[in-house]
GROMACS .gro file of N, CA and C in nm:
model
  261
    1MET      N    1   0.471  -2.326  -2.216
    1MET     CA    2   0.592  -2.381  -2.274
    1MET      C    3   0.700  -2.273  -2.277
    2VAL      N    4   0.821  -2.312  -2.245
    2VAL     CA    5   0.932  -2.218  -2.242
    2VAL      C    6   1.019  -2.238  -2.365
    3SER      N    7   1.055  -2.128  -2.429
    3SER     CA    8   1.137  -2.135  -2.550
    3SER      C    9   1.284  -2.130  -2.514
    4PRO      N   10   1.372  -2.152  -2.612
    4PRO     CA   11   1.514  -2.142  -2.585
    4PRO      C   12   1.563  -1.998  -2.570
    5MET      N   13   1.474  -1.899  -2.582
    5MET     CA   14   1.519  -1.761  -2.566
    5MET      C   15   1.543  -1.733  -2.418
    6ARG      N   16   1.668  -1.704  -2.385
    6ARG     CA   17   1.701  -1.680  -2.245
    6ARG      C   18   1.816  -1.582  -2.233
    7PHE      N   19   1.825  -1.526  -2.114
    7PHE     CA   20   1.937  -1.440  -2.076
    7PHE      C   21   1.997  -1.499  -1.951
    8MET      N   22   2.128  -1.491  -1.939
    8MET     CA   23   2.195  -1.542  -1.820
    8MET      C   24   2.279  -1.432  -1.757
    9SER      N   25   2.289  -1.440  -1.626
    9SER     CA   26   2.375  -1.349  -1.552
    9SER      C   27   2.459  -1.433  -1.457
   10LEU      N   28   2.590  -1.420  -1.468
   10LEU     CA   29   2.680  -1.491  -1.377
   10LEU      C   30   2.727  -1.395  -1.271
   11ARG      N   31   2.732  -1.444  -1.150
   11ARG     CA   32   2.777  -1.360  -1.039
   11ARG      C   33   2.882  -1.437  -0.962
   12TRP      N   34   2.997  -1.376  -0.946
   12TRP     CA   35   3.105  -1.440  -0.872
   12TRP      C   36   3.092  -1.404  -0.726
   13GLY      N   37   3.119  -1.498  -0.641
   13GLY     CA   38   3.109  -1.477  -0.497
   13GLY      C   39   3.089  -1.610  -0.429
   14PRO      N   40   3.034  -1.608  -0.310
   14PRO     CA   41   3.020  -1.733  -0.235
   14PRO      C   42   2.911  -1.827  -0.287
   15GLY      N   43   2.830  -1.783  -0.383
   15GLY     CA   44   2.721  -1.866  -0.432
   15GLY      C   45   2.601  -1.859  -0.340
   16VAL      N   46   2.503  -1.942  -0.365
   16VAL     CA   47   2.380  -1.945  -0.285
   16VAL      C   48   2.368  -2.084  -0.223
   17PRO      N   49   2.365  -2.092  -0.091
   17PRO     CA   50   2.351  -2.223  -0.025
   17PRO      C   51   2.221  -2.291  -0.068
   18GLU      N   52   2.225  -2.422  -0.079
   18GLU     CA   53   2.110  -2.502  -0.121
   18GLU      C   54   1.984  -2.468  -0.043
   19ALA      N   55   1.996  -2.449   0.087
   19ALA     CA   56   1.880  -2.422   0.173
   19ALA      C   57   1.813  -2.288   0.144
   20LEU      N   58   1.881  -2.198   0.075
   20LEU     CA   59   1.826  -2.064   0.049
   20LEU      C   60   1.782  -2.043  -0.095
   21ARG      N   61   1.791  -2.143  -0.179
   21ARG     CA   62   1.769  -2.126  -0.323
   21ARG      C   63   1.630  -2.076  -0.361
   22GLU      N   64   1.527  -2.107  -0.287
   22GLU     CA   65   1.395  -2.052  -0.317
   22GLU      C   66   1.368  -1.927  -0.233
   23GLN      N   67   1.423  -1.922  -0.113
   23GLN     CA   68   1.401  -1.806  -0.025
   23GLN      C   69   1.455  -1.676  -0.084
   24ILE      N   70   1.559  -1.683  -0.165
   24ILE     CA   71   1.620  -1.559  -0.216
   24ILE      C   72   1.525  -1.480  -0.305
   25PHE      N   73   1.419  -1.544  -0.353
   25PHE     CA   74   1.322  -1.476  -0.439
   25PHE      C   75   1.202  -1.422  -0.359
   26GLU      N   76   1.201  -1.440  -0.227
   26GLU     CA   77   1.090  -1.392  -0.144
   26GLU      C   78   1.110  -1.245  -0.107
   27GLN      N   79   0.999  -1.173  -0.104
   27GLN     CA   80   1.004  -1.032  -0.067
   27GLN      C   81   1.052  -1.019   0.078
   28GLY      N   82   1.151  -0.933   0.097
   28GLY     CA   83   1.202  -0.907   0.231
   28GLY      C   84   1.317  -0.997   0.273
   29PHE      N   85   1.350  -1.097   0.193
   29PHE     CA   86   1.461  -1.187   0.229
   29PHE      C   87   1.592  -1.131   0.176
   30SER      N   88   1.692  -1.122   0.263
   30SER     CA   89   1.823  -1.073   0.223
   30SER      C   90   1.931  -1.161   0.284
   31THR      N   91   2.033  -1.190   0.206
   31THR     CA   92   2.147  -1.265   0.258
   31THR      C   93   2.249  -1.173   0.322
   32LYS      N   94   2.229  -1.043   0.309
   32LYS     CA   95   2.326  -0.946   0.360
   32LYS      C   96   2.319  -0.929   0.511
   33GLY      N   97   2.203  -0.955   0.569
   33GLY     CA   98   2.189  -0.946   0.713
   33GLY      C   99   2.186  -0.803   0.765
   34GLY      N  100   2.142  -0.790   0.887
   34GLY     CA  101   2.136  -0.659   0.951
   34GLY      C  102   2.053  -0.560   0.872
   35ASP      N  103   2.101  -0.437   0.866
   35ASP     CA  104   2.028  -0.334   0.792
   35ASP      C  105   2.094  -0.303   0.658
   36ARG      N  106   2.168  -0.399   0.602
   36ARG     CA  107   2.238  -0.377   0.475
   36ARG      C  108   2.153  -0.408   0.353
   37GLY      N  109   2.048  -0.485   0.366
   37GLY     CA  110   1.968  -0.521   0.250
   37GLY      C  111   1.820  -0.513   0.278
   38LEU      N  112   1.742  -0.478   0.177
   38LEU     CA  113   1.597  -0.470   0.192
   38LEU      C  114   1.527  -0.597   0.145
   39GLY      N  115   1.597  -0.680   0.071
   39GLY     CA  116   1.536  -0.802   0.022
   39GLY      C  117   1.433  -0.777  -0.087
   40LEU      N  118   1.461  -0.681  -0.174
   40LEU     CA  119   1.367  -0.648  -0.281
   40LEU      C  120   1.420  -0.681  -0.420
   41GLY      N  121   1.550  -0.689  -0.437
   41GLY     CA  122   1.610  -0.702  -0.569
   41GLY      C  123   1.561  -0.819  -0.651
   42LEU      N  124   1.587  -0.942  -0.604
   42LEU     CA  125   1.547  -1.060  -0.680
   42LEU      C  126   1.396  -1.077  -0.682
   43TRP      N  127   1.331  -1.042  -0.574
   43TRP     CA  128   1.184  -1.050  -0.569
   43TRP      C  129   1.124  -0.957  -0.675
   44LEU      N  130   1.174  -0.835  -0.682
   44LEU     CA  131   1.123  -0.738  -0.779
   44LEU      C  132   1.151  -0.784  -0.922
   45CYS      N  133   1.273  -0.829  -0.949
   45CYS     CA  134   1.308  -0.877  -1.083
   45CYS      C  135   1.218  -0.991  -1.126
   46ARG      N  136   1.201  -1.090  -1.039
   46ARG     CA  137   1.118  -1.206  -1.075
   46ARG      C  138   0.973  -1.165  -1.101
   47ASN      N  139   0.918  -1.079  -1.017
   47ASN     CA  140   0.779  -1.039  -1.033
   47ASN      C  141   0.758  -0.952  -1.157
   48LEU      N  142   0.850  -0.862  -1.185
   48LEU     CA  143   0.837  -0.780  -1.306
   48LEU      C  144   0.847  -0.865  -1.432
   49LEU      N  145   0.940  -0.958  -1.434
   49LEU     CA  146   0.955  -1.045  -1.550
   49LEU      C  147   0.833  -1.134  -1.570
   50GLN      N  148   0.776  -1.186  -1.459
   50GLN     CA  149   0.659  -1.272  -1.470
   50GLN      C  150   0.536  -1.195  -1.514
   51SER      N  151   0.510  -1.082  -1.447
   51SER     CA  152   0.387  -1.009  -1.477
   51SER      C  153   0.395  -0.930  -1.608
   52GLY      N  154   0.511  -0.880  -1.642
   52GLY     CA  155   0.524  -0.798  -1.762
   52GLY      C  156   0.551  -0.875  -1.890
   53PHE      N  157   0.620  -0.988  -1.879
   53PHE     CA  158   0.663  -1.060  -1.998
   53PHE      C  159   0.627  -1.208  -1.997
   54GLY      N  160   0.577  -1.258  -1.885
   54GLY     CA  161   0.549  -1.401  -1.874
   54GLY      C  162   0.677  -1.483  -1.865
   55ALA      N  163   0.786  -1.418  -1.828
   55ALA     CA  164   0.917  -1.484  -1.822
   55ALA      C  165   0.939  -1.549  -1.686
   56GLU      N  166   1.035  -1.639  -1.682
   56GLU     CA  167   1.067  -1.712  -1.559
   56GLU      C  168   1.212  -1.683  -1.521
   57LEU      N  169   1.234  -1.638  -1.397
   57LEU     CA  170   1.368  -1.612  -1.346
   57LEU      C  171   1.403  -1.723  -1.249
   58THR      N  172   1.514  -1.791  -1.275
   58THR     CA  173   1.554  -1.903  -1.191
   58THR      C  174   1.701  -1.893  -1.153
   59LEU      N  175   1.736  -1.964  -1.049
   59LEU     CA  176   1.875  -1.980  -1.008
   59LEU      C  177   1.918  -2.115  -1.060
   60ALA      N  178   2.017  -2.117  -1.148
   60ALA     CA  179   2.063  -2.241  -1.210
   60ALA      C  180   2.190  -2.290  -1.142
   61GLU      N  181   2.222  -2.413  -1.167
   61GLU     CA  182   2.346  -2.469  -1.115
   61GLU      C  183   2.465  -2.399  -1.181
   62ALA      N  184   2.564  -2.368  -1.102
   62ALA     CA  185   2.685  -2.303  -1.154
   62ALA      C  186   2.804  -2.358  -1.078
   63PRO      N  187   2.918  -2.366  -1.145
   63PRO     CA  188   3.036  -2.412  -1.072
   63PRO      C  189   3.075  -2.311  -0.966
   64PRO      N  190   3.110  -2.356  -0.847
   64PRO     CA  191   3.149  -2.261  -0.742
   64PRO      C  192   3.280  -2.193  -0.777
   65PRO      N  193   3.312  -2.079  -0.731
   65PRO     CA  194   3.219  -1.997  -0.652
   65PRO      C  195   3.130  -1.915  -0.744
   66GLY      N  196   3.013  -1.885  -0.701
   66GLY     CA  197   2.926  -1.799  -0.779
   66GLY      C  198   2.786  -1.854  -0.796
   67ALA      N  199   2.708  -1.783  -0.874
   67ALA     CA  200   2.570  -1.821  -0.901
   67ALA      C  201   2.537  -1.782  -1.044
   68ARG      N  202   2.444  -1.855  -1.105
   68ARG     CA  203   2.400  -1.824  -1.240
   68ARG      C  204   2.248  -1.809  -1.238
   69PHE      N  205   2.202  -1.691  -1.277
   69PHE     CA  206   2.060  -1.664  -1.286
   69PHE      C  207   2.021  -1.670  -1.433
   70GLU      N  208   1.908  -1.737  -1.462
   70GLU     CA  209   1.861  -1.748  -1.598
   70GLU      C  210   1.720  -1.691  -1.609
   71CYS      N  211   1.696  -1.620  -1.716
   71CYS     CA  212   1.564  -1.565  -1.744
   71CYS      C  213   1.516  -1.628  -1.874
   72TRP      N  214   1.407  -1.704  -1.865
   72TRP     CA  215   1.349  -1.773  -1.979
   72TRP      C  216   1.221  -1.703  -2.020
   73PHE      N  217   1.208  -1.674  -2.148
   73PHE     CA  218   1.088  -1.609  -2.200
   73PHE      C  219   0.995  -1.712  -2.262
   74PRO      N  220   0.865  -1.686  -2.258
   74PRO     CA  221   0.768  -1.784  -2.309
   74PRO      C  222   0.781  -1.805  -2.460
   75ASP      N  223   0.735  -1.920  -2.503
   75ASP     CA  224   0.736  -1.956  -2.644
   75ASP      C  225   0.664  -1.849  -2.726
   76GLY      N  226   0.726  -1.804  -2.831
   76GLY     CA  227   0.666  -1.703  -2.917
   76GLY      C  228   0.696  -1.559  -2.877
   77TYR      N  229   0.768  -1.538  -2.769
   77TYR     CA  230   0.801  -1.402  -2.726
   77TYR      C  231   0.896  -1.339  -2.827
   78GLU      N  232   0.867  -1.216  -2.866
   78GLU     CA  233   0.953  -1.144  -2.959
   78GLU      C  234   1.009  -1.020  -2.890
   79ALA      N  235   1.140  -1.013  -2.883
   79ALA     CA  236   1.205  -0.895  -2.826
   79ALA      C  237   1.194  -0.781  -2.926
   80ARG      N  238   1.161  -0.662  -2.876
   80ARG     CA  239   1.149  -0.546  -2.964
   80ARG      C  240   1.239  -0.434  -2.915
   81VAL      N  241   1.294  -0.363  -3.008
   81VAL     CA  242   1.375  -0.246  -2.977
   81VAL      C  243   1.283  -0.124  -2.989
   82PRO      N  244   1.280  -0.039  -2.886
   82PRO     CA  245   1.197   0.081  -2.895
   82PRO      C  246   1.233   0.167  -3.016
   83ASP      N  247   1.135   0.236  -3.071
   83ASP     CA  248   1.157   0.320  -3.190
   83ASP      C  249   1.262   0.428  -3.166
   84GLU      N  250   1.277   0.473  -3.041
   84GLU     CA  251   1.369   0.583  -3.011
   84GLU      C  252   1.515   0.540  -3.020
   85VAL      N  253   1.541   0.409  -3.019
   85VAL     CA  254   1.678   0.360  -3.023
   85VAL      C  255   1.721   0.345  -3.169
   86GLU      N  256   1.835   0.408  -3.202
   86GLU     CA  257   1.886   0.397  -3.338
   86GLU      C  258   1.945   0.259  -3.357
   87GLN      N  259   1.924   0.204  -3.476
   87GLN     CA  260   1.976   0.068  -3.502
   87GLN      C  261   2.093   0.073  -3.596
   0.00000   0.00000   0.00000
């Protein structure tokens, strides 16, 4: 079950074409083409969030131009501030 605890990131630009919405999370896939991208960014983020926190990273609908990424944390997840950070 997914709780309402989430983080969003909005990115302005051309957006993500419908045909690429799941591919962008695959290792090695890059929209930059040529030798400009390694295709690790979104793949790495999604895998770290899933394996480390049980969170889900998705591409949500956003008004063009741009894209909205949402990170949903599992029910009962508690965010903690490290002891070294002053509050």
